[in-house]
Amino acid sequence: RLELGGSAGWLSRGGLFTSLRQQYSALVRGDTTLPSADYTAELIGTRDTTGGQTLSSWLRQRGGVSYAIGRLTPGVRFLAENRNDRNSMHGDSLLPASFRSLEFGPELRAELPFMSGTAAVRFRNEDSARLDTASRQHHFISDGTAETWSLHGELRGVKNLNSTADFTYRTRRYNNIPGVPARLNSVTVLGRSQTRWSGFNRGVDLDALYEVQTEQAARLQYLYIRVPFGQGGYLWIDLDSNGVQTENEFRLTNASDG
């Protein structure tokens, strides 16, 4: 069975801000011989004149396919987004709020007599845009990328016991751009587990929650190299007279002492 749907909405605030939102969807309900599939596309267009002439176009697409095999239902899901923001003050260049991303991964649902559960794995790749007013580029110029691996597990219906677990591993890398100060790459790890037990006809509810977060990032370290007199930008003053150079013992030079 095929189901089609669509909707649209319009918002206006005195001519200063307007927005048009459209959504279209398609759904195929499968049976024992055919898979099920769904697809949704959402397009949001806005115009904001309060800070110049800012135009935004945001396309979001999501969908998936699944097939029931007995009490197991394997499938795959995806989510894609593409947002372009422009301002008349910067010509045709994209603003930093622009981005594009793609997320996809498999999942498995189980419906057993004594329990039900869900397991899913997702990979997400995301690019952020940078503002390049010099070249007036209207296309997407990547500022950096982020990659995310996420795992989700859920267990329900085991003697009034429900449990969920999530794990996320994310890396953020910035591109080297001339004229832009160096930015540090980072690695983030997130973990979360929650378990709930209800007993005595829901007279007692017990919750256990555990969360952990770690982040690793490179650290910029200044390195001072001795150069001939008059060519340097910093002057070393041995404040504690121990002959060891530390960062707080360097100061910017004047024209006559560098």
Short mmCIF file of N, CA, C and O in Angstrom, two decimals, residues 40-107:
data_model
loop_
_atom_site.label_atom_id
_atom_site.label_comp_id
_atom_site.label_asym_id
_atom_site.label_seq_id
_atom_site.Cartn_x
_atom_site.Cartn_y
_atom_site.Cartn_z
N THR A 40 10.80 11.32 3.38
CA THR A 40 10.24 12.63 3.68
C THR A 40 11.23 13.71 3.25
O THR A 40 12.44 13.61 3.56
N ALA A 41 10.76 14.70 2.55
CA ALA A 41 11.57 15.85 2.15
C ALA A 41 10.93 17.11 2.71
O ALA A 41 9.72 17.33 2.56
N GLU A 42 11.75 17.94 3.34
CA GLU A 42 11.27 19.18 3.95
C GLU A 42 12.13 20.34 3.45
O GLU A 42 13.37 20.30 3.56
N LEU A 43 11.50 21.35 2.89
CA LEU A 43 12.20 22.50 2.35
C LEU A 43 11.71 23.76 3.06
O LEU A 43 10.51 24.04 3.10
N ILE A 44 12.67 24.50 3.63
CA ILE A 44 12.36 25.73 4.37
C ILE A 44 13.11 26.88 3.71
O ILE A 44 14.34 26.87 3.64
N GLY A 45 12.39 27.86 3.24
CA GLY A 45 12.99 29.05 2.66
C GLY A 45 12.60 30.29 3.45
O GLY A 45 11.42 30.50 3.73
N THR A 46 13.57 31.11 3.82
CA THR A 46 13.30 32.30 4.62
C THR A 46 13.99 33.52 4.01
O THR A 46 15.01 33.41 3.33
N ARG A 47 13.40 34.69 4.31
CA ARG A 47 14.00 35.97 3.92
C ARG A 47 13.90 36.91 5.11
O ARG A 47 12.82 37.15 5.65
N ASP A 48 15.05 37.41 5.56
CA ASP A 48 15.12 38.27 6.75
C ASP A 48 15.79 39.58 6.36
O ASP A 48 16.95 39.59 5.93
N THR A 49 15.07 40.69 6.51
CA THR A 49 15.60 42.00 6.14
C THR A 49 16.04 42.82 7.33
O THR A 49 16.45 43.97 7.17
N THR A 50 15.99 42.26 8.54
CA THR A 50 16.36 43.03 9.73
C THR A 50 17.86 43.27 9.80
O THR A 50 18.31 44.25 10.38
N GLY A 51 18.66 42.37 9.26
CA GLY A 51 20.11 42.55 9.28
C GLY A 51 20.67 42.56 7.89
O GLY A 51 21.66 41.90 7.60
N GLY A 52 20.07 43.34 7.01
CA GLY A 52 20.43 43.29 5.61
C GLY A 52 19.41 42.44 4.86
O GLY A 52 18.24 42.36 5.25
N GLN A 53 19.83 41.79 3.84
CA GLN A 53 18.96 40.92 3.06
C GLN A 53 19.52 39.50 3.16
O GLN A 53 20.36 39.09 2.38
N THR A 54 19.05 38.75 4.15
CA THR A 54 19.53 37.39 4.37
C THR A 54 18.52 36.39 3.80
O THR A 54 17.35 36.40 4.18
N LEU A 55 18.99 35.56 2.91
CA LEU A 55 18.17 34.52 2.29
C LEU A 55 18.69 33.17 2.74
O LEU A 55 19.90 32.92 2.74
N SER A 56 17.77 32.28 3.11
CA SER A 56 18.15 30.97 3.59
C SER A 56 17.33 29.90 2.88
O SER A 56 16.11 30.05 2.70
N SER A 57 18.01 28.82 2.49
CA SER A 57 17.36 27.67 1.88
C SER A 57 17.85 26.42 2.60
O SER A 57 19.05 26.16 2.64
N TRP A 58 16.92 25.67 3.18
CA TRP A 58 17.28 24.52 4.02
C TRP A 58 16.48 23.31 3.54
O TRP A 58 15.26 23.28 3.61
N LEU A 59 17.19 22.30 3.04
CA LEU A 59 16.57 21.07 2.57
C LEU A 59 16.94 19.92 3.50
O LEU A 59 18.14 19.66 3.72
N ARG A 60 15.94 19.25 4.05
CA ARG A 60 16.14 18.10 4.93
C ARG A 60 15.44 16.88 4.31
O ARG A 60 14.26 16.95 3.95
N GLN A 61 16.18 15.79 4.20
CA GLN A 61 15.64 14.56 3.65
C GLN A 61 15.93 13.41 4.62
O GLN A 61 17.03 13.32 5.16
N ARG A 62 14.95 12.56 4.82
CA ARG A 62 15.13 11.40 5.68
C ARG A 62 14.27 10.25 5.16
O ARG A 62 13.25 10.47 4.49
N GLY A 63 14.70 9.05 5.48
CA GLY A 63 13.94 7.90 5.01
C GLY A 63 14.63 6.61 5.41
O GLY A 63 15.65 6.59 6.11
N GLY A 64 14.05 5.52 4.97
CA GLY A 64 14.61 4.22 5.30
C GLY A 64 13.84 3.09 4.66
O GLY A 64 12.75 3.27 4.10
N VAL A 65 14.43 1.91 4.76
CA VAL A 65 13.84 0.68 4.24
C VAL A 65 13.99 -0.40 5.30
O VAL A 65 15.04 -0.50 5.95
N SER A 66 12.95 -1.19 5.49
CA SER A 66 13.00 -2.29 6.46
C SER A 66 12.22 -3.48 5.91
O SER A 66 11.32 -3.31 5.06
N TYR A 67 12.56 -4.65 6.41
CA TYR A 67 11.91 -5.88 5.94
C TYR A 67 11.75 -6.83 7.12
O TYR A 67 12.74 -7.16 7.80
N ALA A 68 10.53 -7.26 7.36
CA ALA A 68 10.24 -8.14 8.49
C ALA A 68 10.54 -9.58 8.12
O ALA A 68 10.04 -10.10 7.11
N ILE A 69 11.36 -10.22 8.97
CA ILE A 69 11.68 -11.64 8.82
C ILE A 69 11.30 -12.32 10.13
O ILE A 69 12.07 -12.33 11.09
N GLY A 70 10.10 -12.84 10.17
CA GLY A 70 9.61 -13.41 11.41
C GLY A 70 9.45 -12.34 12.46
O GLY A 70 8.77 -11.33 12.25
N ARG A 71 10.10 -12.51 13.60
CA ARG A 71 10.04 -11.52 14.68
C ARG A 71 11.18 -10.50 14.62
O ARG A 71 11.30 -9.67 15.49
N LEU A 72 11.99 -10.58 13.60
CA LEU A 72 13.10 -9.65 13.42
C LEU A 72 12.82 -8.74 12.23
O LEU A 72 12.29 -9.18 11.21
N THR A 73 13.20 -7.47 12.40
CA THR A 73 13.01 -6.50 11.33
C THR A 73 14.30 -5.71 11.13
O THR A 73 14.57 -4.74 11.83
N PRO A 74 15.15 -6.15 10.21
CA PRO A 74 16.35 -5.35 9.89
C PRO A 74 16.00 -4.22 8.94
O PRO A 74 15.00 -4.28 8.20
N GLY A 75 16.80 -3.17 8.98
CA GLY A 75 16.55 -2.04 8.11
C GLY A 75 17.74 -1.10 8.06
O GLY A 75 18.77 -1.33 8.71
N VAL A 76 17.58 -0.03 7.31
CA VAL A 76 18.61 0.99 7.19
C VAL A 76 17.92 2.35 7.12
O VAL A 76 16.84 2.48 6.54
N ARG A 77 18.52 3.37 7.76
CA ARG A 77 17.95 4.71 7.81
C ARG A 77 18.99 5.72 7.33
O ARG A 77 20.21 5.48 7.41
N PHE A 78 18.50 6.86 6.84
CA PHE A 78 19.41 7.93 6.44
C PHE A 78 18.76 9.28 6.73
O PHE A 78 17.53 9.42 6.82
N LEU A 79 19.61 10.30 6.91
CA LEU A 79 19.20 11.68 7.11
C LEU A 79 20.21 12.57 6.41
O LEU A 79 21.41 12.48 6.67
N ALA A 80 19.73 13.43 5.52
CA ALA A 80 20.62 14.35 4.79
C ALA A 80 20.08 15.77 4.92
O ALA A 80 18.87 15.99 4.83
N GLU A 81 20.99 16.72 5.14
CA GLU A 81 20.61 18.12 5.28
C GLU A 81 21.57 18.99 4.47
O GLU A 81 22.77 18.71 4.38
N ASN A 82 21.02 20.05 3.90
CA ASN A 82 21.82 21.01 3.15
C ASN A 82 21.21 22.40 3.37
O ASN A 82 20.08 22.65 2.94
N ARG A 83 21.96 23.27 4.02
CA ARG A 83 21.47 24.61 4.32
C ARG A 83 22.42 25.64 3.74
O ARG A 83 23.63 25.61 3.98
N ASN A 84 21.86 26.58 2.97
CA ASN A 84 22.63 27.66 2.36
C ASN A 84 22.07 29.00 2.82
O ASN A 84 20.89 29.29 2.58
N ASP A 85 22.90 29.80 3.49
CA ASP A 85 22.52 31.14 3.94
C ASP A 85 23.38 32.16 3.22
O ASP A 85 24.61 32.01 3.16
N ARG A 86 22.73 33.21 2.70
CA ARG A 86 23.45 34.27 2.01
C ARG A 86 22.93 35.63 2.49
O ARG A 86 21.79 35.75 2.91
N ASN A 87 23.81 36.66 2.37
CA ASN A 87 23.45 38.02 2.74
C ASN A 87 23.92 38.96 1.65
O ASN A 87 25.03 38.82 1.13
N SER A 88 23.07 39.93 1.32
CA SER A 88 23.40 40.84 0.22
C SER A 88 24.67 41.65 0.49
O SER A 88 25.35 42.07 -0.44
N MET A 89 25.02 41.84 1.76
CA MET A 89 26.23 42.59 2.10
C MET A 89 27.49 41.83 1.70
O MET A 89 28.55 42.43 1.53
N HIS A 90 27.39 40.49 1.59
CA HIS A 90 28.55 39.67 1.25
C HIS A 90 28.43 39.08 -0.15
O HIS A 90 29.04 38.06 -0.46
N GLY A 91 27.64 39.71 -0.98
CA GLY A 91 27.50 39.21 -2.34
C GLY A 91 26.85 37.84 -2.37
O GLY A 91 25.83 37.62 -1.72
N ASP A 92 27.46 36.93 -3.13
CA ASP A 92 26.88 35.60 -3.30
C ASP A 92 27.56 34.57 -2.40
O ASP A 92 27.34 33.37 -2.58
N SER A 93 28.39 35.01 -1.46
CA SER A 93 29.11 34.07 -0.60
C SER A 93 28.18 33.48 0.45
O SER A 93 27.26 34.13 0.94
N LEU A 94 28.44 32.24 0.81
CA LEU A 94 27.66 31.58 1.86
C LEU A 94 28.10 32.08 3.23
O LEU A 94 29.28 32.33 3.47
N LEU A 95 27.16 32.18 4.14
CA LEU A 95 27.45 32.58 5.51
C LEU A 95 27.88 31.36 6.33
O LEU A 95 27.59 30.21 5.98
N PRO A 96 28.59 31.59 7.47
CA PRO A 96 29.07 30.45 8.28
C PRO A 96 27.96 29.57 8.83
O PRO A 96 28.23 28.44 9.24
N ALA A 97 26.72 30.04 8.88
CA ALA A 97 25.63 29.19 9.37
C ALA A 97 25.28 28.09 8.38
O ALA A 97 24.53 27.16 8.72
N SER A 98 25.80 28.15 7.18
CA SER A 98 25.53 27.11 6.18
C SER A 98 26.24 25.82 6.55
O SER A 98 27.34 25.83 7.11
N PHE A 99 25.62 24.71 6.23
CA PHE A 99 26.24 23.42 6.48
C PHE A 99 25.57 22.36 5.61
O PHE A 99 24.51 22.57 5.03
N ARG A 100 26.19 21.20 5.56
CA ARG A 100 25.62 20.04 4.90
C ARG A 100 26.04 18.80 5.67
O ARG A 100 27.15 18.75 6.24
N SER A 101 25.18 17.82 5.71
CA SER A 101 25.48 16.62 6.50
C SER A 101 24.78 15.42 5.90
O SER A 101 23.76 15.55 5.20
N LEU A 102 25.34 14.25 6.18
CA LEU A 102 24.76 12.98 5.76
C LEU A 102 24.93 11.99 6.90
O LEU A 102 26.03 11.80 7.41
N GLU A 103 23.83 11.37 7.30
CA GLU A 103 23.84 10.38 8.37
C GLU A 103 23.12 9.13 7.88
O GLU A 103 22.04 9.21 7.28
N PHE A 104 23.71 7.96 8.13
CA PHE A 104 23.09 6.72 7.69
C PHE A 104 23.60 5.57 8.56
O PHE A 104 24.62 5.70 9.25
N GLY A 105 22.88 4.46 8.52
CA GLY A 105 23.31 3.30 9.27
C GLY A 105 22.22 2.25 9.37
O GLY A 105 21.04 2.51 9.13
N PRO A 106 22.60 1.03 9.75
CA PRO A 106 21.64 -0.06 9.88
C PRO A 106 20.98 -0.08 11.26
O PRO A 106 21.48 0.54 12.21
N GLU A 107 19.89 -0.78 11.36
CA GLU A 107 19.21 -0.98 12.63
C GLU A 107 18.51 -2.33 12.61
O GLU A 107 18.26 -2.92 11.56
#
